[in-house]
């Protein structure tokens, strides 16, 4: 038997006990050690705010149920293979699986963690994959001046990745002054919106607010690209496309992890991209993005505070017994 988190109504989730099948020869049984909440997407799922037109496209790879409710959702699970092919037996693996204490999936649906990567940090893999895809979409060049507006988990990972490229100057922008410590730990600059940089070569927007989008537009230099990483669900968002937007010939580009960036798609299937994202998590500085653990048994009661307004914006880790 296994226990799984189900979103059952707006603002409500429960743990359900489910039967778990014996794995076939090409499958693995995984005992979950950690999972992570994706605050941006799961807050919309929790609220029942996934637009009807997006119900199919926004399905998680191993989701059960259907939007709006009931739905078993999530895509950041790390565990140990308890049964399966010999080369995976006993290995720590990552899977795009909902929050569940144990699960059976095809062996091809898990990626073994590299030696030395702490399983707890590996819950960042899905967010790292999103950030990596965004940098591919943006075609970041050495020496670029880059602003990242919104220092949540995805924004922080995009800032960290951009900062690894030679010669770049990366400034993270967030309304919370205390996030300066996170930016510093990741080796990038920091500013509040009132002191945001201008004339940037490239801007990533990840705040999921119209105010943040306005800050991103203002930070872009002539003919620069603004990469939109936020997903607004069913909300209508005003974009500041007046003023100098056209005269400066700015470009607004949507980036979404569901498809591999066009520049890489012919050579990089999803699994290869995910494996690369996991390999990029080797830097211990990334632990600064992990919030203190919440116990899986306590998760339904904790979700209103975690996914509601004012909840933790960084990566919330869920620990399993």
PDB file of N, CA and C in Angstrom, residues 144-246:
ATOM      1  N   UNK A 144      26.989  39.286 -21.413  1.00  0.00           N
ATOM      2  CA  UNK A 144      25.685  39.959 -21.373  1.00  0.00           C
ATOM      3  C   UNK A 144      25.397  40.550 -19.992  1.00  0.00           C
ATOM      4  N   UNK A 145      24.668  41.667 -19.997  1.00  0.00           N
ATOM      5  CA  UNK A 145      24.126  42.238 -18.758  1.00  0.00           C
ATOM      6  C   UNK A 145      22.692  41.741 -18.639  1.00  0.00           C
ATOM      7  N   UNK A 146      22.405  41.018 -17.555  1.00  0.00           N
ATOM      8  CA  UNK A 146      21.154  40.273 -17.440  1.00  0.00           C
ATOM      9  C   UNK A 146      20.451  40.623 -16.137  1.00  0.00           C
ATOM     10  N   UNK A 147      19.149  40.894 -16.220  1.00  0.00           N
ATOM     11  CA  UNK A 147      18.311  41.066 -15.035  1.00  0.00           C
ATOM     12  C   UNK A 147      17.366  39.878 -14.926  1.00  0.00           C
ATOM     13  N   UNK A 148      17.155  39.418 -13.701  1.00  0.00           N
ATOM     14  CA  UNK A 148      16.178  38.364 -13.426  1.00  0.00           C
ATOM     15  C   UNK A 148      15.194  38.933 -12.416  1.00  0.00           C
ATOM     16  N   UNK A 149      13.968  39.168 -12.840  1.00  0.00           N
ATOM     17  CA  UNK A 149      12.959  39.794 -11.985  1.00  0.00           C
ATOM     18  C   UNK A 149      12.101  38.693 -11.365  1.00  0.00           C
ATOM     19  N   UNK A 150      12.156  38.586 -10.044  1.00  0.00           N
ATOM     20  CA  UNK A 150      11.443  37.544  -9.322  1.00  0.00           C
ATOM     21  C   UNK A 150      12.402  36.463  -8.876  1.00  0.00           C
ATOM     22  N   UNK A 151      12.790  36.498  -7.601  1.00  0.00           N
ATOM     23  CA  UNK A 151      13.796  35.561  -7.094  1.00  0.00           C
ATOM     24  C   UNK A 151      13.121  34.427  -6.321  1.00  0.00           C
ATOM     25  N   UNK A 152      12.125  33.801  -6.957  1.00  0.00           N
ATOM     26  CA  UNK A 152      11.641  32.527  -6.466  1.00  0.00           C
ATOM     27  C   UNK A 152      12.596  31.440  -6.914  1.00  0.00           C
ATOM     28  N   UNK A 153      12.161  30.182  -6.822  1.00  0.00           N
ATOM     29  CA  UNK A 153      13.074  29.085  -7.124  1.00  0.00           C
ATOM     30  C   UNK A 153      13.531  29.105  -8.574  1.00  0.00           C
ATOM     31  N   UNK A 154      12.601  29.233  -9.512  1.00  0.00           N
ATOM     32  CA  UNK A 154      12.976  29.225 -10.932  1.00  0.00           C
ATOM     33  C   UNK A 154      13.817  30.448 -11.277  1.00  0.00           C
ATOM     34  N   UNK A 155      13.424  31.614 -10.785  1.00  0.00           N
ATOM     35  CA  UNK A 155      14.205  32.821 -11.052  1.00  0.00           C
ATOM     36  C   UNK A 155      15.605  32.716 -10.488  1.00  0.00           C
ATOM     37  N   UNK A 156      15.718  32.173  -9.275  1.00  0.00           N
ATOM     38  CA  UNK A 156      17.038  32.032  -8.657  1.00  0.00           C
ATOM     39  C   UNK A 156      17.915  31.073  -9.451  1.00  0.00           C
ATOM     40  N   UNK A 157      17.333  29.966  -9.927  1.00  0.00           N
ATOM     41  CA  UNK A 157      18.120  29.016 -10.710  1.00  0.00           C
ATOM     42  C   UNK A 157      18.509  29.608 -12.058  1.00  0.00           C
ATOM     43  N   UNK A 158      17.626  30.374 -12.675  1.00  0.00           N
ATOM     44  CA  UNK A 158      17.977  31.040 -13.936  1.00  0.00           C
ATOM     45  C   UNK A 158      19.105  32.042 -13.714  1.00  0.00           C
ATOM     46  N   UNK A 159      19.046  32.784 -12.596  1.00  0.00           N
ATOM     47  CA  UNK A 159      20.110  33.745 -12.286  1.00  0.00           C
ATOM     48  C   UNK A 159      21.436  33.027 -12.057  1.00  0.00           C
ATOM     49  N   UNK A 160      21.394  31.924 -11.309  1.00  0.00           N
ATOM     50  CA  UNK A 160      22.622  31.162 -11.043  1.00  0.00           C
ATOM     51  C   UNK A 160      23.213  30.608 -12.333  1.00  0.00           C
ATOM     52  N   UNK A 161      22.387  30.024 -13.189  1.00  0.00           N
ATOM     53  CA  UNK A 161      22.879  29.496 -14.463  1.00  0.00           C
ATOM     54  C   UNK A 161      23.491  30.599 -15.319  1.00  0.00           C
ATOM     55  N   UNK A 162      22.790  31.727 -15.432  1.00  0.00           N
ATOM     56  CA  UNK A 162      23.297  32.833 -16.251  1.00  0.00           C
ATOM     57  C   UNK A 162      24.618  33.350 -15.706  1.00  0.00           C
ATOM     58  N   UNK A 163      24.760  33.320 -14.374  1.00  0.00           N
ATOM     59  CA  UNK A 163      25.990  33.791 -13.767  1.00  0.00           C
ATOM     60  C   UNK A 163      27.184  32.888 -14.004  1.00  0.00           C
ATOM     61  N   UNK A 164      26.948  31.644 -14.470  1.00  0.00           N
ATOM     62  CA  UNK A 164      28.052  30.727 -14.765  1.00  0.00           C
ATOM     63  C   UNK A 164      28.665  30.991 -16.140  1.00  0.00           C
ATOM     64  N   UNK A 165      28.002  31.797 -16.957  1.00  0.00           N
ATOM     65  CA  UNK A 165      28.478  32.058 -18.316  1.00  0.00           C
ATOM     66  C   UNK A 165      29.532  33.168 -18.256  1.00  0.00           C
ATOM     67  N   UNK A 166      30.685  32.973 -18.868  1.00  0.00           N
ATOM     68  CA  UNK A 166      31.784  33.938 -18.725  1.00  0.00           C
ATOM     69  C   UNK A 166      31.389  35.370 -19.079  1.00  0.00           C
ATOM     70  N   UNK A 167      31.795  36.282 -18.213  1.00  0.00           N
ATOM     71  CA  UNK A 167      31.634  37.701 -18.484  1.00  0.00           C
ATOM     72  C   UNK A 167      30.271  38.275 -18.219  1.00  0.00           C
ATOM     73  N   UNK A 168      29.288  37.449 -17.838  1.00  0.00           N
ATOM     74  CA  UNK A 168      27.953  37.999 -17.608  1.00  0.00           C
ATOM     75  C   UNK A 168      27.899  38.790 -16.306  1.00  0.00           C
ATOM     76  N   UNK A 169      27.057  39.804 -16.304  1.00  0.00           N
ATOM     77  CA  UNK A 169      26.702  40.538 -15.087  1.00  0.00           C
ATOM     78  C   UNK A 169      25.229  40.274 -14.838  1.00  0.00           C
ATOM     79  N   UNK A 170      24.913  39.592 -13.747  1.00  0.00           N
ATOM     80  CA  UNK A 170      23.539  39.177 -13.462  1.00  0.00           C
ATOM     81  C   UNK A 170      23.056  39.889 -12.210  1.00  0.00           C
ATOM     82  N   UNK A 171      21.899  40.540 -12.326  1.00  0.00           N
ATOM     83  CA  UNK A 171      21.287  41.229 -11.193  1.00  0.00           C
ATOM     84  C   UNK A 171      19.910  40.649 -10.967  1.00  0.00           C
ATOM     85  N   UNK A 172      19.675  40.071  -9.795  1.00  0.00           N
ATOM     86  CA  UNK A 172      18.360  39.567  -9.417  1.00  0.00           C
ATOM     87  C   UNK A 172      17.561  40.705  -8.791  1.00  0.00           C
ATOM     88  N   UNK A 173      16.289  40.797  -9.155  1.00  0.00           N
ATOM     89  CA  UNK A 173      15.423  41.872  -8.663  1.00  0.00           C
ATOM     90  C   UNK A 173      14.239  41.246  -7.937  1.00  0.00           C
ATOM     91  N   UNK A 174      13.994  41.665  -6.697  1.00  0.00           N
ATOM     92  CA  UNK A 174      12.883  41.115  -5.933  1.00  0.00           C
ATOM     93  C   UNK A 174      12.373  42.174  -4.961  1.00  0.00           C
ATOM     94  N   UNK A 175      11.083  42.081  -4.628  1.00  0.00           N
ATOM     95  CA  UNK A 175      10.491  43.056  -3.712  1.00  0.00           C
ATOM     96  C   UNK A 175      10.920  42.817  -2.271  1.00  0.00           C
ATOM     97  N   UNK A 176      11.481  41.650  -1.990  1.00  0.00           N
ATOM     98  CA  UNK A 176      11.883  41.313  -0.620  1.00  0.00           C
ATOM     99  C   UNK A 176      13.378  41.600  -0.435  1.00  0.00           C
ATOM    100  N   UNK A 177      13.738  42.623   0.321  1.00  0.00           N
ATOM    101  CA  UNK A 177      15.155  42.947   0.497  1.00  0.00           C
ATOM    102  C   UNK A 177      15.954  41.795   1.090  1.00  0.00           C
ATOM    103  N   UNK A 178      15.293  40.952   1.912  1.00  0.00           N
ATOM    104  CA  UNK A 178      16.020  39.847   2.541  1.00  0.00           C
ATOM    105  C   UNK A 178      16.508  38.821   1.526  1.00  0.00           C
ATOM    106  N   UNK A 179      15.968  38.860   0.302  1.00  0.00           N
ATOM    107  CA  UNK A 179      16.429  37.926  -0.729  1.00  0.00           C
ATOM    108  C   UNK A 179      17.831  38.273  -1.237  1.00  0.00           C
ATOM    109  N   UNK A 180      18.357  39.410  -0.824  1.00  0.00           N
ATOM    110  CA  UNK A 180      19.734  39.759  -1.205  1.00  0.00           C
ATOM    111  C   UNK A 180      20.714  38.703  -0.729  1.00  0.00           C
ATOM    112  N   UNK A 181      20.425  38.096   0.416  1.00  0.00           N
ATOM    113  CA  UNK A 181      21.322  37.066   0.939  1.00  0.00           C
ATOM    114  C   UNK A 181      21.336  35.843   0.025  1.00  0.00           C
ATOM    115  N   UNK A 182      20.190  35.496  -0.542  1.00  0.00           N
ATOM    116  CA  UNK A 182      20.121  34.364  -1.463  1.00  0.00           C
ATOM    117  C   UNK A 182      20.899  34.680  -2.733  1.00  0.00           C
ATOM    118  N   UNK A 183      20.687  35.894  -3.270  1.00  0.00           N
ATOM    119  CA  UNK A 183      21.427  36.291  -4.469  1.00  0.00           C
ATOM    120  C   UNK A 183      22.928  36.244  -4.212  1.00  0.00           C
ATOM    121  N   UNK A 184      23.348  36.748  -3.055  1.00  0.00           N
ATOM    122  CA  UNK A 184      24.769  36.739  -2.734  1.00  0.00           C
ATOM    123  C   UNK A 184      25.322  35.335  -2.645  1.00  0.00           C
ATOM    124  N   UNK A 185      24.544  34.414  -2.039  1.00  0.00           N
ATOM    125  CA  UNK A 185      24.994  33.033  -1.929  1.00  0.00           C
ATOM    126  C   UNK A 185      25.143  32.380  -3.296  1.00  0.00           C
ATOM    127  N   UNK A 186      24.346  32.829  -4.271  1.00  0.00           N
ATOM    128  CA  UNK A 186      24.403  32.275  -5.625  1.00  0.00           C
ATOM    129  C   UNK A 186      25.403  33.007  -6.516  1.00  0.00           C
ATOM    130  N   UNK A 187      26.038  34.043  -5.979  1.00  0.00           N
ATOM    131  CA  UNK A 187      27.073  34.739  -6.733  1.00  0.00           C
ATOM    132  C   UNK A 187      26.565  35.737  -7.744  1.00  0.00           C
ATOM    133  N   UNK A 188      25.348  36.277  -7.530  1.00  0.00           N
ATOM    134  CA  UNK A 188      24.813  37.280  -8.448  1.00  0.00           C
ATOM    135  C   UNK A 188      24.448  38.532  -7.667  1.00  0.00           C
ATOM    136  N   UNK A 189      24.251  39.635  -8.377  1.00  0.00           N
ATOM    137  CA  UNK A 189      23.880  40.884  -7.746  1.00  0.00           C
ATOM    138  C   UNK A 189      22.420  40.905  -7.333  1.00  0.00           C
ATOM    139  N   UNK A 190      22.028  41.970  -6.634  1.00  0.00           N
ATOM    140  CA  UNK A 190      20.649  42.075  -6.149  1.00  0.00           C
ATOM    141  C   UNK A 190      20.207  43.530  -6.161  1.00  0.00           C
ATOM    142  N   UNK A 191      18.930  43.741  -6.444  1.00  0.00           N
ATOM    143  CA  UNK A 191      18.327  45.070  -6.365  1.00  0.00           C
ATOM    144  C   UNK A 191      16.852  44.911  -6.069  1.00  0.00           C
ATOM    145  N   UNK A 192      16.282  45.889  -5.370  1.00  0.00           N
ATOM    146  CA  UNK A 192      14.829  45.965  -5.251  1.00  0.00           C
ATOM    147  C   UNK A 192      14.292  46.676  -6.485  1.00  0.00           C
ATOM    148  N   UNK A 193      12.981  46.586  -6.761  1.00  0.00           N
ATOM    149  CA  UNK A 193      12.454  47.177  -7.995  1.00  0.00           C
ATOM    150  C   UNK A 193      12.785  48.652  -8.179  1.00  0.00           C
ATOM    151  N   UNK A 194      12.810  49.419  -7.092  1.00  0.00           N
ATOM    152  CA  UNK A 194      13.124  50.829  -7.212  1.00  0.00           C
ATOM    153  C   UNK A 194      14.530  51.109  -7.664  1.00  0.00           C
ATOM    154  N   UNK A 195      15.412  50.127  -7.527  1.00  0.00           N
ATOM    155  CA  UNK A 195      16.808  50.276  -7.946  1.00  0.00           C
ATOM    156  C   UNK A 195      17.188  49.274  -9.030  1.00  0.00           C
ATOM    157  N   UNK A 196      16.186  48.786  -9.750  1.00  0.00           N
ATOM    158  CA  UNK A 196      16.433  47.766 -10.773  1.00  0.00           C
ATOM    159  C   UNK A 196      17.333  48.320 -11.873  1.00  0.00           C
ATOM    160  N   UNK A 197      18.158  47.480 -12.478  1.00  0.00           N
ATOM    161  CA  UNK A 197      19.045  47.950 -13.553  1.00  0.00           C
ATOM    162  C   UNK A 197      18.251  48.339 -14.791  1.00  0.00           C
ATOM    163  N   UNK A 198      18.871  49.101 -15.652  1.00  0.00           N
ATOM    164  CA  UNK A 198      18.281  49.476 -16.931  1.00  0.00           C
ATOM    165  C   UNK A 198      19.265  49.111 -18.042  1.00  0.00           C
ATOM    166  N   UNK A 199      18.779  49.193 -19.268  1.00  0.00           N
ATOM    167  CA  UNK A 199      19.624  48.961 -20.444  1.00  0.00           C
ATOM    168  C   UNK A 199      20.260  47.570 -20.438  1.00  0.00           C
ATOM    169  N   UNK A 200      19.507  46.568 -19.963  1.00  0.00           N
ATOM    170  CA  UNK A 200      20.028  45.200 -19.939  1.00  0.00           C
ATOM    171  C   UNK A 200      19.946  44.570 -21.330  1.00  0.00           C
ATOM    172  N   UNK A 201      20.856  43.645 -21.592  1.00  0.00           N
ATOM    173  CA  UNK A 201      20.841  42.914 -22.859  1.00  0.00           C
ATOM    174  C   UNK A 201      19.753  41.850 -22.884  1.00  0.00           C
ATOM    175  N   UNK A 202      19.396  41.358 -21.692  1.00  0.00           N
ATOM    176  CA  UNK A 202      18.439  40.264 -21.578  1.00  0.00           C
ATOM    177  C   UNK A 202      17.775  40.350 -20.219  1.00  0.00           C
ATOM    178  N   UNK A 203      16.472  40.055 -20.176  1.00  0.00           N
ATOM    179  CA  UNK A 203      15.733  40.076 -18.909  1.00  0.00           C
ATOM    180  C   UNK A 203      14.891  38.806 -18.815  1.00  0.00           C
ATOM    181  N   UNK A 204      14.964  38.135 -17.671  1.00  0.00           N
ATOM    182  CA  UNK A 204      14.069  37.026 -17.357  1.00  0.00           C
ATOM    183  C   UNK A 204      13.033  37.528 -16.358  1.00  0.00           C
ATOM    184  N   UNK A 205      11.752  37.236 -16.623  1.00  0.00           N
ATOM    185  CA  UNK A 205      10.715  37.619 -15.665  1.00  0.00           C
ATOM    186  C   UNK A 205      10.104  36.370 -15.054  1.00  0.00           C
ATOM    187  N   UNK A 206      10.126  36.276 -13.710  1.00  0.00           N
ATOM    188  CA  UNK A 206       9.631  35.083 -13.023  1.00  0.00           C
ATOM    189  C   UNK A 206       8.869  35.427 -11.746  1.00  0.00           C
ATOM    190  N   UNK A 207       8.279  36.620 -11.674  1.00  0.00           N
ATOM    191  CA  UNK A 207       7.569  37.011 -10.451  1.00  0.00           C
ATOM    192  C   UNK A 207       6.084  36.667 -10.482  1.00  0.00           C
ATOM    193  N   UNK A 208       5.535  36.383 -11.665  1.00  0.00           N
ATOM    194  CA  UNK A 208       4.102  36.077 -11.839  1.00  0.00           C
ATOM    195  C   UNK A 208       3.213  37.224 -11.376  1.00  0.00           C
ATOM    196  N   UNK A 209       3.697  38.464 -11.493  1.00  0.00           N
ATOM    197  CA  UNK A 209       2.893  39.639 -11.155  1.00  0.00           C
ATOM    198  C   UNK A 209       2.999  40.663 -12.278  1.00  0.00           C
ATOM    199  N   UNK A 210       1.924  41.439 -12.516  1.00  0.00           N
ATOM    200  CA  UNK A 210       2.022  42.489 -13.530  1.00  0.00           C
ATOM    201  C   UNK A 210       3.049  43.555 -13.177  1.00  0.00           C
ATOM    202  N   UNK A 211       3.227  43.823 -11.878  1.00  0.00           N
ATOM    203  CA  UNK A 211       4.234  44.798 -11.462  1.00  0.00           C
ATOM    204  C   UNK A 211       5.635  44.310 -11.815  1.00  0.00           C
ATOM    205  N   UNK A 212       5.875  43.013 -11.613  1.00  0.00           N
ATOM    206  CA  UNK A 212       7.163  42.455 -11.987  1.00  0.00           C
ATOM    207  C   UNK A 212       7.402  42.514 -13.479  1.00  0.00           C
ATOM    208  N   UNK A 213       6.360  42.255 -14.262  1.00  0.00           N
ATOM    209  CA  UNK A 213       6.501  42.343 -15.712  1.00  0.00           C
ATOM    210  C   UNK A 213       6.827  43.767 -16.139  1.00  0.00           C
ATOM    211  N   UNK A 214       6.205  44.758 -15.500  1.00  0.00           N
ATOM    212  CA  UNK A 214       6.523  46.156 -15.806  1.00  0.00           C
ATOM    213  C   UNK A 214       7.979  46.467 -15.460  1.00  0.00           C
ATOM    214  N   UNK A 215       8.461  45.938 -14.344  1.00  0.00           N
ATOM    215  CA  UNK A 215       9.864  46.128 -13.978  1.00  0.00           C
ATOM    216  C   UNK A 215      10.784  45.491 -15.008  1.00  0.00           C
ATOM    217  N   UNK A 216      10.409  44.307 -15.495  1.00  0.00           N
ATOM    218  CA  UNK A 216      11.220  43.614 -16.499  1.00  0.00           C
ATOM    219  C   UNK A 216      11.286  44.416 -17.795  1.00  0.00           C
ATOM    220  N   UNK A 217      10.159  44.946 -18.226  1.00  0.00           N
ATOM    221  CA  UNK A 217      10.138  45.753 -19.460  1.00  0.00           C
ATOM    222  C   UNK A 217      11.017  46.989 -19.303  1.00  0.00           C
ATOM    223  N   UNK A 218      10.938  47.624 -18.137  1.00  0.00           N
ATOM    224  CA  UNK A 218      11.723  48.833 -17.900  1.00  0.00           C
ATOM    225  C   UNK A 218      13.219  48.536 -17.844  1.00  0.00           C
ATOM    226  N   UNK A 219      13.575  47.314 -17.465  1.00  0.00           N
ATOM    227  CA  UNK A 219      14.993  46.961 -17.343  1.00  0.00           C
ATOM    228  C   UNK A 219      15.629  46.638 -18.685  1.00  0.00           C
ATOM    229  N   UNK A 220      14.840  46.382 -19.696  1.00  0.00           N
ATOM    230  CA  UNK A 220      15.366  45.945 -20.986  1.00  0.00           C
ATOM    231  C   UNK A 220      15.917  47.114 -21.790  1.00  0.00           C
ATOM    232  N   UNK A 221      17.081  46.914 -22.387  1.00  0.00           N
ATOM    233  CA  UNK A 221      17.663  47.915 -23.275  1.00  0.00           C
ATOM    234  C   UNK A 221      17.098  47.818 -24.678  1.00  0.00           C
ATOM    235  N   UNK A 222      17.537  48.695 -25.562  1.00  0.00           N
ATOM    236  CA  UNK A 222      17.038  48.707 -26.941  1.00  0.00           C
ATOM    237  C   UNK A 222      17.214  47.333 -27.588  1.00  0.00           C
ATOM    238  N   UNK A 223      16.156  46.861 -28.213  1.00  0.00           N
ATOM    239  CA  UNK A 223      16.132  45.605 -28.965  1.00  0.00           C
ATOM    240  C   UNK A 223      16.480  44.389 -28.106  1.00  0.00           C
ATOM    241  N   UNK A 224      16.276  44.505 -26.805  1.00  0.00           N
ATOM    242  CA  UNK A 224      16.543  43.388 -25.894  1.00  0.00           C
ATOM    243  C   UNK A 224      15.349  42.432 -25.849  1.00  0.00           C
ATOM    244  N   UNK A 225      15.579  41.242 -25.295  1.00  0.00           N
ATOM    245  CA  UNK A 225      14.542  40.227 -25.144  1.00  0.00           C
ATOM    246  C   UNK A 225      14.157  40.086 -23.679  1.00  0.00           C
ATOM    247  N   UNK A 226      12.848  40.012 -23.430  1.00  0.00           N
ATOM    248  CA  UNK A 226      12.318  39.715 -22.103  1.00  0.00           C
ATOM    249  C   UNK A 226      11.744  38.311 -22.169  1.00  0.00           C
ATOM    250  N   UNK A 227      12.305  37.396 -21.404  1.00  0.00           N
ATOM    251  CA  UNK A 227      11.853  36.002 -21.397  1.00  0.00           C
ATOM    252  C   UNK A 227      10.848  35.837 -20.259  1.00  0.00           C
ATOM    253  N   UNK A 228       9.606  35.527 -20.611  1.00  0.00           N
ATOM    254  CA  UNK A 228       8.536  35.391 -19.620  1.00  0.00           C
ATOM    255  C   UNK A 228       8.465  33.949 -19.132  1.00  0.00           C
ATOM    256  N   UNK A 229       8.827  33.762 -17.849  1.00  0.00           N
ATOM    257  CA  UNK A 229       8.810  32.446 -17.225  1.00  0.00           C
ATOM    258  C   UNK A 229       7.601  32.229 -16.326  1.00  0.00           C
ATOM    259  N   UNK A 230       6.852  33.291 -16.042  1.00  0.00           N
ATOM    260  CA  UNK A 230       5.701  33.173 -15.146  1.00  0.00           C
ATOM    261  C   UNK A 230       4.547  32.477 -15.849  1.00  0.00           C
ATOM    262  N   UNK A 231       3.746  31.755 -15.064  1.00  0.00           N
ATOM    263  CA  UNK A 231       2.492  31.224 -15.573  1.00  0.00           C
ATOM    264  C   UNK A 231       1.375  31.756 -14.693  1.00  0.00           C
ATOM    265  N   UNK A 232       0.400  32.405 -15.317  1.00  0.00           N
ATOM    266  CA  UNK A 232      -0.618  33.148 -14.583  1.00  0.00           C
ATOM    267  C   UNK A 232      -1.928  32.386 -14.418  1.00  0.00           C
ATOM    268  N   UNK A 233      -2.000  31.157 -14.932  1.00  0.00           N
ATOM    269  CA  UNK A 233      -3.236  30.400 -14.783  1.00  0.00           C
ATOM    270  C   UNK A 233      -4.379  31.054 -15.517  1.00  0.00           C
ATOM    271  N   UNK A 234      -5.490  31.296 -14.813  1.00  0.00           N
ATOM    272  CA  UNK A 234      -6.663  31.899 -15.453  1.00  0.00           C
ATOM    273  C   UNK A 234      -6.732  33.407 -15.272  1.00  0.00           C
ATOM    274  N   UNK A 235      -5.648  34.017 -14.781  1.00  0.00           N
ATOM    275  CA  UNK A 235      -5.643  35.466 -14.578  1.00  0.00           C
ATOM    276  C   UNK A 235      -5.319  36.211 -15.869  1.00  0.00           C
ATOM    277  N   UNK A 236      -5.966  37.359 -16.055  1.00  0.00           N
ATOM    278  CA  UNK A 236      -5.619  38.278 -17.132  1.00  0.00           C
ATOM    279  C   UNK A 236      -4.620  39.291 -16.578  1.00  0.00           C
ATOM    280  N   UNK A 237      -3.502  39.454 -17.267  1.00  0.00           N
ATOM    281  CA  UNK A 237      -2.420  40.302 -16.765  1.00  0.00           C
ATOM    282  C   UNK A 237      -2.186  41.460 -17.729  1.00  0.00           C
ATOM    283  N   UNK A 238      -2.165  42.672 -17.186  1.00  0.00           N
ATOM    284  CA  UNK A 238      -1.876  43.852 -18.003  1.00  0.00           C
ATOM    285  C   UNK A 238      -0.375  43.922 -18.270  1.00  0.00           C
ATOM    286  N   UNK A 239       0.008  44.051 -19.523  1.00  0.00           N
ATOM    287  CA  UNK A 239       1.415  44.183 -19.905  1.00  0.00           C
ATOM    288  C   UNK A 239       1.678  45.613 -20.350  1.00  0.00           C
ATOM    289  N   UNK A 240       2.808  46.158 -19.920  1.00  0.00           N
ATOM    290  CA  UNK A 240       3.148  47.553 -20.228  1.00  0.00           C
ATOM    291  C   UNK A 240       3.782  47.635 -21.619  1.00  0.00           C
ATOM    292  N   UNK A 241       2.922  47.577 -22.636  1.00  0.00           N
ATOM    293  CA  UNK A 241       3.398  47.598 -24.015  1.00  0.00           C
ATOM    294  C   UNK A 241       3.248  48.981 -24.657  1.00  0.00           C
ATOM    295  N   UNK A 242       2.934  49.980 -23.845  1.00  0.00           N
ATOM    296  CA  UNK A 242       2.906  51.350 -24.348  1.00  0.00           C
ATOM    297  C   UNK A 242       4.267  51.998 -24.161  1.00  0.00           C
ATOM    298  N   UNK A 243       4.284  53.321 -24.046  1.00  0.00           N
ATOM    299  CA  UNK A 243       5.538  54.026 -23.819  1.00  0.00           C
ATOM    300  C   UNK A 243       6.557  53.715 -24.892  1.00  0.00           C
ATOM    301  N   UNK A 244       7.748  53.301 -24.444  1.00  0.00           N
ATOM    302  CA  UNK A 244       8.848  53.090 -25.386  1.00  0.00           C
ATOM    303  C   UNK A 244       8.980  51.629 -25.828  1.00  0.00           C
ATOM    304  N   UNK A 245       7.971  50.788 -25.509  1.00  0.00           N
ATOM    305  CA  UNK A 245       8.100  49.375 -25.841  1.00  0.00           C
ATOM    306  C   UNK A 245       8.371  49.167 -27.328  1.00  0.00           C
ATOM    307  N   UNK A 246       7.594  49.857 -28.182  1.00  0.00           N
ATOM    308  CA  UNK A 246       7.761  49.664 -29.625  1.00  0.00           C
ATOM    309  C   UNK A 246       8.975  50.421 -30.167  1.00  0.00           C
TER     310      UNK A 246
END
